[in-house]
Amino acid sequence: MSNTAVTAPSPVPDFPQTLGHPRPLWMLFMTEFWERFAFYSVSWALALYIVAHFYHGDPAGQAWASKIYGAYTALIYASSIFGGYVADKVIGYQRSILLGALVMGLGLFVVMLPSRELFLFGLAMVVVGNGLFKPNISSMVGQLYGPTDDRRDRGFTLFYMGINGGALLAPLLTGWLASYFTDTPMQENYRLVFGAAGVGMLLSLCWFWFGRRGLHGVGRPAPAAASRVRVAWVALGVAVAVPLVYLLLAFVGGSGLQWLLGLLFVGVAAMLIVEAMRHDRVQLQRVIAMLIIFAFNILFWMFYFQLGTSFNFLAANMVDREMFGGWMFPVGWFQSVSPLAIIVLAPLVTQVWSFLARRHLEPSIPRKFGLGLVFNGLGFTALMFALSRVVAGHGGLIPFWPLTLCYVLQTVGELCLSPIGLSMVTKLAPPRLVGVAMGGWFLSLAVGGNLSGLLAGRISGESGMTAASALSGFTFSFWLLAGAGVFLLLVSPLINRLMGGVR
């Protein structure tokens, strides 16, 4: 197959407009909405299901559940690198999205099956399908606008709201299903969560299948690369990739996967440095600055992704969730706090940056990352206070508010850090290796995700999470995050100089 891009570099079609944006944006919005509904449904229930079903509720299963969650999260992000390449070089964006959605949907139904082997095989299908879907649906949003169209950023903002809309709905609906839908044991209800996620993924597939005609060829391969033989080759690659991912989940484990991800990250860093050295000193310094920020990004997500493991175990076993009239707040609903906070706080954070920018006081990229780390760390202080000062007076349980406040503070940290990450990469990367640098960004999230599972496994230990182990782990998390954030704020002038005027 040719090693050139297969997506036709045609002008942007004259799309019909809806609410001031190209009409296909809203089709992509809903396609992403239902895919994110499926993804976040699995994310909140995954570790809890493993403990409930494969360990019959024994807390000793929390460590393995955390490691599987971390490895799954890491592979989700790492697979995006290869999925983007397939769309760019082999079959185009539309076909990548359709194939990825189909594989993900099938995988979510396989996850429902009671066998541990089939469960992990289903997760492997979700990982591979997500790699074909996730990076390419986002890329297509940008292709709806011309290079000088000032609506592009607003279009991505609307699309981002679709992501958070799906993330908000998923725990609310499926958390209710898991808690109240039937009288069967809880692990049976978790299977309903995975089934609902599968239905959501099929809705995403159908939405894109019927709506793609409105794209007027955007995202289709060039005529010379439109052969269905290429699709068959990619499908064969999927058939090979799924068992490989299964082996990584089932036998390599979190520690082994960390070595593989680390080596891959070092390889990406070496490629970027070598390419930068072919340019000039300024480009080399920019790459060094970018790699330093990548390292701090790993640290942020290592602790942020506790929401799927240790925070879930805390909510299920150590939080007083009884509300008015004896009603129990579903565990899954805690996972809706972050997307709700993003929807509420994102406009406010944007206004703060604009206010500071007008006065030439807007923080630089390294300072924003430092603030993100600090706010992430501050979230753990609420849990530290509750576990050390409040738990003894509430029958061994902590109140509802500390975990909620933790999610809100971590979301403020995410808003300081995450939205500028991809933009930073495009500004600092060598022009010929922007795609490789994007791969480095996703790899930093993957490494952080895997480390989050290893950390949660240490917090749970061999016998499951206790108040003492949670307090120890969360105290460690606070000090490491706060220390790293303050350090980054202090050295940000140096990193700013390395960035060579990029802000």
Short mmCIF file of C-alpha atoms in Angstrom, two decimals:
data_model
loop_
_atom_site.label_atom_id
_atom_site.label_comp_id
_atom_site.label_asym_id
_atom_site.label_seq_id
_atom_site.Cartn_x
_atom_site.Cartn_y
_atom_site.Cartn_z
CA MET A 1 0.00 0.00 0.00
CA SER A 2 1.10 3.53 -0.67
CA ASN A 3 2.65 5.43 2.23
CA THR A 4 0.90 8.65 1.28
CA ALA A 5 -2.23 10.12 2.75
CA VAL A 6 -5.42 8.63 1.33
CA THR A 7 -7.85 11.38 2.27
CA ALA A 8 -8.56 13.62 -0.67
CA PRO A 9 -7.22 17.18 -0.09
CA SER A 10 -10.33 18.78 -1.57
CA PRO A 11 -11.78 22.20 -0.71
CA VAL A 12 -14.31 22.40 2.08
CA PRO A 13 -17.83 21.83 0.64
CA ASP A 14 -20.46 24.53 0.88
CA PHE A 15 -22.44 22.91 3.69
CA PRO A 16 -25.95 23.95 4.70
CA GLN A 17 -25.79 25.83 7.99
CA THR A 18 -27.62 25.04 11.23
CA LEU A 19 -27.33 27.43 14.19
CA GLY A 20 -24.39 29.13 12.53
CA HIS A 21 -22.31 25.99 11.89
CA PRO A 22 -22.02 23.38 9.12
CA ARG A 23 -24.93 20.95 9.47
CA PRO A 24 -22.68 17.83 9.65
CA LEU A 25 -21.23 19.17 12.90
CA TRP A 26 -24.44 18.21 14.67
CA MET A 27 -24.32 14.71 13.20
CA LEU A 28 -20.76 14.31 14.46
CA PHE A 29 -21.85 15.81 17.79
CA MET A 30 -24.46 13.07 18.30
CA THR A 31 -22.17 10.32 17.00
CA GLU A 32 -19.60 11.32 19.61
CA PHE A 33 -22.29 11.80 22.27
CA TRP A 34 -23.39 8.15 22.07
CA GLU A 35 -19.84 6.82 21.79
CA ARG A 36 -18.88 8.73 24.93
CA PHE A 37 -22.05 7.44 26.61
CA ALA A 38 -20.83 3.92 25.90
CA PHE A 39 -17.26 4.63 27.00
CA TYR A 40 -18.12 6.32 30.29
CA SER A 41 -20.72 3.69 31.13
CA VAL A 42 -18.00 1.06 31.05
CA SER A 43 -15.46 3.27 32.81
CA TRP A 44 -17.45 3.79 36.00
CA ALA A 45 -18.64 0.17 36.29
CA LEU A 46 -15.55 -1.76 35.18
CA ALA A 47 -13.58 -2.10 38.42
CA LEU A 48 -16.70 -2.54 40.55
CA TYR A 49 -17.95 -5.31 38.26
CA ILE A 50 -14.66 -7.21 38.45
CA VAL A 51 -14.79 -7.25 42.25
CA ALA A 52 -18.50 -8.10 42.37
CA HIS A 53 -18.49 -10.87 39.77
CA PHE A 54 -15.05 -12.46 39.63
CA TYR A 55 -14.31 -12.09 43.37
CA HIS A 56 -17.91 -12.37 44.65
CA GLY A 57 -17.60 -9.00 46.38
CA ASP A 58 -14.36 -9.84 48.22
CA PRO A 59 -12.33 -6.60 48.61
CA ALA A 60 -9.20 -8.63 47.90
CA GLY A 61 -10.16 -8.30 44.22
CA GLN A 62 -9.75 -4.52 44.23
CA ALA A 63 -6.03 -4.68 43.41
CA TRP A 64 -6.48 -6.80 40.27
CA ALA A 65 -9.52 -4.76 39.25
CA SER A 66 -7.47 -1.56 39.55
CA LYS A 67 -4.64 -2.94 37.43
CA ILE A 68 -7.04 -4.09 34.72
CA TYR A 69 -8.73 -0.68 34.72
CA GLY A 70 -5.36 1.08 34.47
CA ALA A 71 -4.14 -1.17 31.65
CA TYR A 72 -7.46 -0.79 29.79
CA THR A 73 -7.30 3.02 30.11
CA ALA A 74 -3.68 3.07 28.95
CA LEU A 75 -4.36 0.93 25.91
CA ILE A 76 -7.41 3.03 24.99
CA TYR A 77 -5.16 6.08 24.61
CA ALA A 78 -2.19 4.25 23.09
CA SER A 79 -4.38 2.66 20.40
CA SER A 80 -5.35 6.13 19.16
CA ILE A 81 -1.87 6.52 17.67
CA PHE A 82 -2.33 3.54 15.36
CA GLY A 83 -5.96 4.37 14.57
CA GLY A 84 -4.99 7.83 13.40
CA TYR A 85 -2.34 6.35 11.12
CA VAL A 86 -4.85 3.91 9.59
CA ALA A 87 -7.24 6.76 8.78
CA ASP A 88 -4.50 9.02 7.39
CA LYS A 89 -2.66 6.45 5.31
CA VAL A 90 -4.91 3.49 4.55
CA ILE A 91 -8.74 3.75 4.48
CA GLY A 92 -9.75 7.32 5.35
CA TYR A 93 -11.66 8.73 8.28
CA GLN A 94 -15.21 7.63 7.49
CA ARG A 95 -14.35 3.96 7.06
CA SER A 96 -12.13 3.99 10.15
CA ILE A 97 -14.97 5.39 12.24
CA LEU A 98 -17.51 2.86 10.94
CA LEU A 99 -15.20 -0.11 11.46
CA GLY A 100 -14.16 1.12 14.90
CA ALA A 101 -17.75 1.65 16.01
CA LEU A 102 -18.73 -1.84 14.86
CA VAL A 103 -15.84 -3.50 16.69
CA MET A 104 -16.51 -1.49 19.86
CA GLY A 105 -20.21 -2.30 19.83
CA LEU A 106 -19.57 -6.03 19.46
CA GLY A 107 -16.92 -5.89 22.19
CA LEU A 108 -19.29 -4.27 24.67
CA PHE A 109 -21.75 -7.13 24.27
CA VAL A 110 -18.93 -9.67 24.67
CA VAL A 111 -17.96 -7.96 27.95
CA MET A 112 -21.36 -9.00 29.32
CA LEU A 113 -20.49 -12.71 29.12
CA PRO A 114 -19.65 -14.28 32.50
CA SER A 115 -16.27 -15.83 31.61
CA ARG A 116 -13.14 -13.93 32.71
CA GLU A 117 -11.42 -14.77 29.42
CA LEU A 118 -14.35 -13.52 27.34
CA PHE A 119 -14.60 -10.43 29.53
CA LEU A 120 -10.97 -9.52 28.80
CA PHE A 121 -11.42 -10.40 25.12
CA GLY A 122 -14.38 -8.02 24.95
CA LEU A 123 -12.30 -5.27 26.54
CA ALA A 124 -9.60 -5.90 23.92
CA MET A 125 -12.21 -5.41 21.18
CA VAL A 126 -13.29 -2.13 22.79
CA VAL A 127 -9.66 -0.95 22.91
CA VAL A 128 -8.99 -1.72 19.24
CA GLY A 129 -12.31 -0.27 18.08
CA ASN A 130 -11.77 2.88 20.11
CA GLY A 131 -8.38 3.35 18.48
CA LEU A 132 -10.04 3.46 15.06
CA PHE A 133 -12.91 5.68 16.22
CA LYS A 134 -11.80 8.26 18.77
CA PRO A 135 -8.96 10.21 17.08
CA ASN A 136 -10.71 10.26 13.72
CA ILE A 137 -14.12 11.57 14.75
CA SER A 138 -12.34 14.57 16.28
CA SER A 139 -10.24 15.09 13.15
CA MET A 140 -13.36 15.25 11.00
CA VAL A 141 -14.72 18.20 12.97
CA GLY A 142 -11.76 20.29 11.85
CA GLN A 143 -12.32 19.27 8.23
CA LEU A 144 -15.75 20.92 8.22
CA TYR A 145 -14.16 24.40 8.36
CA GLY A 146 -11.77 26.20 6.09
CA PRO A 147 -8.28 27.06 7.39
CA THR A 148 -9.24 30.70 7.95
CA ASP A 149 -12.77 30.07 9.31
CA ASP A 150 -12.90 31.71 12.74
CA ARG A 151 -15.80 29.43 13.73
CA ARG A 152 -13.48 26.42 14.02
CA ASP A 153 -12.69 26.90 17.73
CA ARG A 154 -16.37 27.43 18.54
CA GLY A 155 -17.20 24.28 16.59
CA PHE A 156 -14.74 22.28 18.66
CA THR A 157 -16.22 23.81 21.81
CA LEU A 158 -19.68 22.57 20.79
CA PHE A 159 -18.23 19.17 19.98
CA TYR A 160 -16.54 19.11 23.40
CA MET A 161 -19.95 19.72 24.95
CA GLY A 162 -21.16 16.58 23.18
CA ILE A 163 -18.36 14.64 24.84
CA ASN A 164 -19.33 15.92 28.26
CA GLY A 165 -23.02 15.48 27.58
CA GLY A 166 -22.47 11.77 26.95
CA ALA A 167 -20.16 11.55 29.97
CA LEU A 168 -22.82 13.20 32.14
CA LEU A 169 -25.72 11.02 31.00
CA ALA A 170 -23.87 7.69 31.08
CA PRO A 171 -23.38 7.31 34.87
CA LEU A 172 -26.80 8.82 35.64
CA LEU A 173 -28.73 6.39 33.45
CA THR A 174 -26.59 3.27 33.81
CA GLY A 175 -25.95 3.92 37.51
CA TRP A 176 -29.69 3.82 37.99
CA LEU A 177 -29.89 0.61 35.94
CA ALA A 178 -27.21 -1.05 38.06
CA SER A 179 -28.89 -0.07 41.32
CA TYR A 180 -32.62 -0.38 40.73
CA PHE A 181 -33.62 -2.06 37.49
CA THR A 182 -33.97 -5.65 38.69
CA ASP A 183 -33.75 -7.68 41.89
CA THR A 184 -30.88 -9.79 40.59
CA PRO A 185 -27.43 -9.67 42.25
CA MET A 186 -25.43 -6.52 41.65
CA GLN A 187 -23.04 -8.16 39.17
CA GLU A 188 -26.02 -9.06 36.98
CA ASN A 189 -27.06 -5.41 37.04
CA TYR A 190 -23.56 -4.37 36.02
CA ARG A 191 -24.06 -6.49 32.93
CA LEU A 192 -27.05 -4.29 32.16
CA VAL A 193 -24.62 -1.36 32.24
CA PHE A 194 -22.44 -3.03 29.60
CA GLY A 195 -25.53 -3.91 27.57
CA ALA A 196 -26.70 -0.30 27.68
CA ALA A 197 -23.21 0.78 26.59
CA GLY A 198 -23.44 -1.61 23.64
CA VAL A 199 -26.80 -0.14 22.64
CA GLY A 200 -25.28 3.35 22.91
CA MET A 201 -22.44 2.31 20.62
CA LEU A 202 -24.88 0.91 18.06
CA LEU A 203 -26.76 4.22 18.17
CA SER A 204 -23.47 5.99 17.47
CA LEU A 205 -22.78 3.65 14.54
CA CYS A 206 -26.26 4.15 13.06
CA TRP A 207 -26.11 7.90 13.53
CA PHE A 208 -22.88 8.11 11.54
CA TRP A 209 -23.94 5.53 8.94
CA PHE A 210 -27.10 7.41 8.00
CA GLY A 211 -25.62 10.88 8.47
CA ARG A 212 -22.35 10.47 6.56
CA ARG A 213 -23.94 11.39 3.22
CA GLY A 214 -24.29 14.93 4.52
CA LEU A 215 -20.49 15.14 4.74
CA HIS A 216 -20.29 15.44 0.93
CA GLY A 217 -17.15 13.35 0.73
CA VAL A 218 -15.28 14.86 3.68
CA GLY A 219 -13.30 12.07 5.34
CA ARG A 220 -13.57 9.65 2.43
CA PRO A 221 -10.40 8.20 0.91
CA ALA A 222 -9.06 9.58 -2.35
CA PRO A 223 -10.31 7.69 -5.44
CA ALA A 224 -6.96 5.94 -5.87
CA ALA A 225 -7.23 4.53 -2.34
CA ALA A 226 -10.94 3.71 -2.26
CA SER A 227 -10.52 -0.02 -2.86
CA ARG A 228 -12.40 -2.22 -0.41
CA VAL A 229 -9.37 -4.49 -0.37
CA ARG A 230 -7.77 -1.93 1.95
CA VAL A 231 -10.73 -2.24 4.32
CA ALA A 232 -10.30 -6.01 4.27
CA TRP A 233 -6.62 -5.63 5.18
CA VAL A 234 -7.50 -3.34 8.08
CA ALA A 235 -10.18 -5.78 9.25
CA LEU A 236 -7.53 -8.50 9.18
CA GLY A 237 -5.27 -6.21 11.21
CA VAL A 238 -8.07 -5.79 13.74
CA ALA A 239 -8.44 -9.57 13.94
CA VAL A 240 -4.74 -9.80 14.78
CA ALA A 241 -4.67 -6.79 17.12
CA VAL A 242 -7.53 -7.93 19.37
CA PRO A 243 -5.77 -11.13 20.57
CA LEU A 244 -2.56 -9.15 21.10
CA VAL A 245 -4.37 -6.64 23.31
CA TYR A 246 -6.04 -9.55 25.13
CA LEU A 247 -2.59 -10.99 25.89
CA LEU A 248 -1.43 -7.63 27.23
CA LEU A 249 -4.46 -7.43 29.53
CA ALA A 250 -4.46 -11.06 30.65
CA PHE A 251 -0.78 -11.95 30.98
CA VAL A 252 1.51 -8.92 30.75
CA GLY A 253 -0.30 -6.89 33.41
CA GLY A 254 0.24 -3.34 34.58
CA SER A 255 3.93 -3.62 35.47
CA GLY A 256 4.93 -5.22 32.17
CA LEU A 257 2.75 -2.82 30.22
CA GLN A 258 4.46 0.10 31.95
CA TRP A 259 7.80 -1.03 30.53
CA LEU A 260 6.34 -1.33 27.02
CA LEU A 261 4.70 2.10 27.20
CA GLY A 262 7.87 3.60 28.66
CA LEU A 263 10.00 2.22 25.84
CA LEU A 264 7.51 3.47 23.27
CA PHE A 265 7.51 6.91 24.90
CA VAL A 266 11.34 7.01 24.87
CA GLY A 267 11.28 6.07 21.18
CA VAL A 268 8.87 8.90 20.37
CA ALA A 269 10.97 11.36 22.39
CA ALA A 270 14.14 10.27 20.55
CA MET A 271 12.46 10.76 17.15
CA LEU A 272 11.36 14.27 18.11
CA ILE A 273 14.79 15.24 19.43
CA VAL A 274 16.61 13.91 16.35
CA GLU A 275 14.23 15.77 14.03
CA ALA A 276 14.57 18.97 16.08
CA MET A 277 18.37 18.78 15.85
CA ARG A 278 18.05 18.91 12.07
CA HIS A 279 16.42 22.33 12.40
CA ASP A 280 18.04 24.70 14.84
CA ARG A 281 18.61 25.33 18.53
CA VAL A 282 15.22 27.03 18.95
CA GLN A 283 13.33 23.96 17.67
CA LEU A 284 15.39 21.65 19.89
CA GLN A 285 14.61 23.74 22.95
CA ARG A 286 10.91 23.71 22.08
CA VAL A 287 10.91 19.92 21.88
CA ILE A 288 12.68 19.71 25.24
CA ALA A 289 10.06 22.03 26.76
CA MET A 290 7.27 19.89 25.30
CA LEU A 291 8.78 16.67 26.69
CA ILE A 292 9.11 18.25 30.14
CA ILE A 293 5.43 19.17 30.08
CA PHE A 294 4.59 15.63 28.90
CA ALA A 295 6.26 14.32 32.07
CA PHE A 296 4.07 16.52 34.28
CA ASN A 297 1.03 15.49 32.23
CA ILE A 298 1.72 11.85 33.11
CA LEU A 299 1.68 12.80 36.78
CA PHE A 300 -1.64 14.64 36.48
CA TRP A 301 -3.50 11.72 34.89
CA MET A 302 -1.93 9.15 37.19
CA PHE A 303 -3.94 10.68 40.02
CA TYR A 304 -6.93 11.98 38.08
CA PHE A 305 -7.80 8.49 36.83
CA GLN A 306 -8.34 7.33 40.42
CA LEU A 307 -11.97 8.19 39.68
CA GLY A 308 -12.44 4.77 38.08
CA THR A 309 -10.75 2.74 40.83
CA SER A 310 -9.95 3.91 44.36
CA PHE A 311 -12.59 6.69 44.31
CA ASN A 312 -15.20 4.15 43.20
CA PHE A 313 -14.22 1.70 45.96
CA LEU A 314 -14.34 4.59 48.43
CA ALA A 315 -17.82 5.60 47.23
CA ALA A 316 -19.14 2.05 47.35
CA ASN A 317 -17.79 1.10 50.78
CA MET A 318 -16.83 4.16 52.83
CA VAL A 319 -19.15 7.03 51.84
CA ASP A 320 -22.47 7.65 53.59
CA ARG A 321 -24.72 7.75 50.52
CA GLU A 322 -28.06 7.72 52.34
CA MET A 323 -30.14 10.71 51.32
CA PHE A 324 -33.61 11.95 52.26
CA GLY A 325 -36.20 9.26 52.96
CA GLY A 326 -33.59 6.53 53.11
CA TRP A 327 -32.83 6.84 49.38
CA MET A 328 -29.30 5.66 48.48
CA PHE A 329 -27.31 7.80 46.08
CA PRO A 330 -26.02 5.41 43.36
CA VAL A 331 -22.26 4.93 43.27
CA GLY A 332 -22.12 5.57 39.53
CA TRP A 333 -23.63 9.03 39.89
CA PHE A 334 -20.43 10.36 41.44
CA GLN A 335 -18.89 9.94 37.97
CA SER A 336 -21.30 12.58 36.62
CA VAL A 337 -19.87 15.25 38.92
CA SER A 338 -16.83 15.90 36.70
CA PRO A 339 -18.66 16.38 33.37
CA LEU A 340 -21.30 18.50 35.10
CA ALA A 341 -18.55 20.63 36.61
CA ILE A 342 -16.92 20.99 33.20
CA ILE A 343 -20.17 22.16 31.62
CA VAL A 344 -20.71 24.68 34.43
CA LEU A 345 -17.14 25.84 35.00
CA ALA A 346 -15.63 25.80 31.48
CA PRO A 347 -17.25 29.12 30.45
CA LEU A 348 -16.14 30.67 33.75
CA VAL A 349 -12.53 29.50 33.34
CA THR A 350 -12.54 30.81 29.76
CA GLN A 351 -13.75 34.20 30.99
CA VAL A 352 -11.02 34.28 33.64
CA TRP A 353 -8.32 33.62 31.02
CA SER A 354 -9.83 36.31 28.76
CA PHE A 355 -9.96 38.81 31.62
CA LEU A 356 -6.31 38.16 32.46
CA ALA A 357 -5.26 38.22 28.79
CA ARG A 358 -6.72 41.70 28.31
CA ARG A 359 -4.45 42.84 31.13
CA HIS A 360 -1.47 40.84 29.81
CA LEU A 361 -1.62 38.62 32.90
CA GLU A 362 -2.81 35.31 31.41
CA PRO A 363 -0.62 32.46 32.72
CA SER A 364 1.73 30.77 30.25
CA ILE A 365 1.29 27.11 29.25
CA PRO A 366 3.68 25.78 31.95
CA ARG A 367 1.96 27.88 34.63
CA LYS A 368 -1.46 26.58 33.58
CA PHE A 369 -0.13 23.04 33.84
CA GLY A 370 1.27 23.87 37.29
CA LEU A 371 -2.12 25.21 38.40
CA GLY A 372 -3.75 22.05 37.06
CA LEU A 373 -1.47 19.89 39.22
CA VAL A 374 -2.10 22.03 42.29
CA PHE A 375 -5.90 21.88 41.94
CA ASN A 376 -5.71 18.13 41.36
CA GLY A 377 -3.76 17.84 44.61
CA LEU A 378 -6.18 20.07 46.49
CA GLY A 379 -8.95 17.62 45.64
CA PHE A 380 -7.22 15.01 47.79
CA THR A 381 -7.18 17.33 50.81
CA ALA A 382 -10.96 17.01 51.15
CA LEU A 383 -10.61 13.23 51.33
CA MET A 384 -7.66 13.48 53.73
CA PHE A 385 -9.70 15.68 56.06
CA ALA A 386 -12.70 13.35 55.95
CA LEU A 387 -10.68 10.17 56.50
CA SER A 388 -8.63 11.62 59.36
CA ARG A 389 -11.15 13.84 61.16
CA VAL A 390 -14.71 12.87 60.22
CA VAL A 391 -14.84 9.12 59.60
CA ALA A 392 -14.75 8.12 63.28
CA GLY A 393 -17.91 10.09 64.05
CA HIS A 394 -20.02 8.66 61.21
CA GLY A 395 -19.98 4.94 61.90
CA GLY A 396 -16.90 4.28 59.80
CA LEU A 397 -18.26 6.25 56.83
CA ILE A 398 -17.30 9.67 55.50
CA PRO A 399 -19.91 12.27 54.48
CA PHE A 400 -21.10 12.77 50.94
CA TRP A 401 -19.49 16.16 50.35
CA PRO A 402 -15.70 15.42 50.51
CA LEU A 403 -15.71 13.10 47.50
CA THR A 404 -17.96 15.51 45.57
CA LEU A 405 -15.66 18.43 46.38
CA CYS A 406 -12.65 16.35 45.32
CA TYR A 407 -14.19 15.77 41.90
CA VAL A 408 -14.95 19.48 41.46
CA LEU A 409 -11.43 20.60 42.40
CA GLN A 410 -9.87 18.01 40.10
CA THR A 411 -12.12 19.24 37.30
CA VAL A 412 -10.83 22.78 37.80
CA GLY A 413 -7.35 21.31 37.43
CA GLU A 414 -8.39 19.52 34.25
CA LEU A 415 -9.74 22.76 32.77
CA CYS A 416 -6.40 24.46 33.48
CA LEU A 417 -4.44 21.72 31.75
CA SER A 418 -6.31 19.52 29.30
CA PRO A 419 -7.80 22.00 26.77
CA ILE A 420 -4.40 23.51 25.93
CA GLY A 421 -2.50 20.22 25.58
CA LEU A 422 -3.17 19.46 21.91
CA SER A 423 -2.81 23.12 20.94
CA MET A 424 0.58 23.18 22.70
CA VAL A 425 1.76 20.17 20.70
CA THR A 426 0.94 21.82 17.36
CA LYS A 427 2.90 24.90 18.41
CA LEU A 428 6.04 23.21 19.77
CA ALA A 429 6.47 20.10 17.60
CA PRO A 430 8.81 19.98 14.58
CA PRO A 431 6.63 20.70 11.50
CA ARG A 432 7.30 17.31 9.88
CA LEU A 433 6.51 15.31 13.04
CA VAL A 434 3.37 16.93 14.44
CA GLY A 435 1.59 13.58 14.19
CA VAL A 436 4.37 11.84 16.11
CA ALA A 437 4.22 14.55 18.76
CA MET A 438 0.45 14.03 19.05
CA GLY A 439 1.26 10.38 19.59
CA GLY A 440 3.56 11.44 22.41
CA TRP A 441 0.72 13.40 24.00
CA PHE A 442 -1.59 10.39 23.90
CA LEU A 443 1.21 8.19 25.20
CA SER A 444 1.65 10.47 28.19
CA LEU A 445 -2.03 9.93 29.02
CA ALA A 446 -1.60 6.19 28.49
CA VAL A 447 1.38 6.02 30.85
CA GLY A 448 -0.54 8.06 33.43
CA GLY A 449 -3.58 5.79 33.09
CA ASN A 450 -1.55 2.65 33.64
CA LEU A 451 0.25 4.17 36.63
CA SER A 452 -3.14 5.09 38.09
CA GLY A 453 -4.10 1.42 38.16
CA LEU A 454 -0.83 0.42 39.80
CA LEU A 455 -1.26 3.14 42.44
CA ALA A 456 -4.88 2.13 43.15
CA GLY A 457 -3.73 -1.47 43.49
CA ARG A 458 -1.19 -0.39 46.11
CA ILE A 459 -3.85 1.58 48.00
CA SER A 460 -6.17 -1.45 48.08
CA GLY A 461 -3.41 -3.91 48.95
CA GLU A 462 -4.01 -7.64 49.26
CA SER A 463 -7.12 -7.39 51.43
CA GLY A 464 -8.90 -4.36 49.96
CA MET A 465 -9.07 -0.65 50.75
CA THR A 466 -9.35 0.44 54.38
CA ALA A 467 -9.68 3.92 55.86
CA ALA A 468 -6.02 3.78 56.87
CA SER A 469 -4.75 2.65 53.45
CA ALA A 470 -6.94 5.23 51.69
CA LEU A 471 -5.66 8.02 53.94
CA SER A 472 -2.06 6.97 53.36
CA GLY A 473 -2.50 6.74 49.58
CA PHE A 474 -4.40 10.00 49.24
CA THR A 475 -1.89 11.84 51.46
CA PHE A 476 0.92 10.62 49.21
CA SER A 477 -1.09 11.77 46.19
CA PHE A 478 -1.58 15.26 47.60
CA TRP A 479 2.04 15.87 48.48
CA LEU A 480 3.37 14.57 45.18
CA LEU A 481 0.88 16.59 43.11
CA ALA A 482 1.22 19.77 45.17
CA GLY A 483 5.00 19.52 45.19
CA ALA A 484 5.16 18.91 41.45
CA GLY A 485 2.72 21.76 40.77
CA VAL A 486 4.62 24.27 42.88
CA PHE A 487 7.92 23.15 41.34
CA LEU A 488 6.49 23.61 37.83
CA LEU A 489 5.24 27.08 38.73
CA LEU A 490 8.70 27.99 40.00
CA VAL A 491 10.58 26.71 36.93
CA SER A 492 8.01 27.96 34.41
CA PRO A 493 10.18 31.00 33.44
CA LEU A 494 12.90 28.57 32.37
CA ILE A 495 10.45 26.47 30.35
CA ASN A 496 9.00 29.64 28.81
CA ARG A 497 12.48 30.54 27.56
CA LEU A 498 12.87 27.06 26.08
CA MET A 499 9.56 27.54 24.23
CA GLY A 500 11.07 30.40 22.24
CA GLY A 501 8.19 32.86 22.44
CA VAL A 502 5.36 30.30 22.04
CA ARG A 503 2.47 30.97 24.43
#
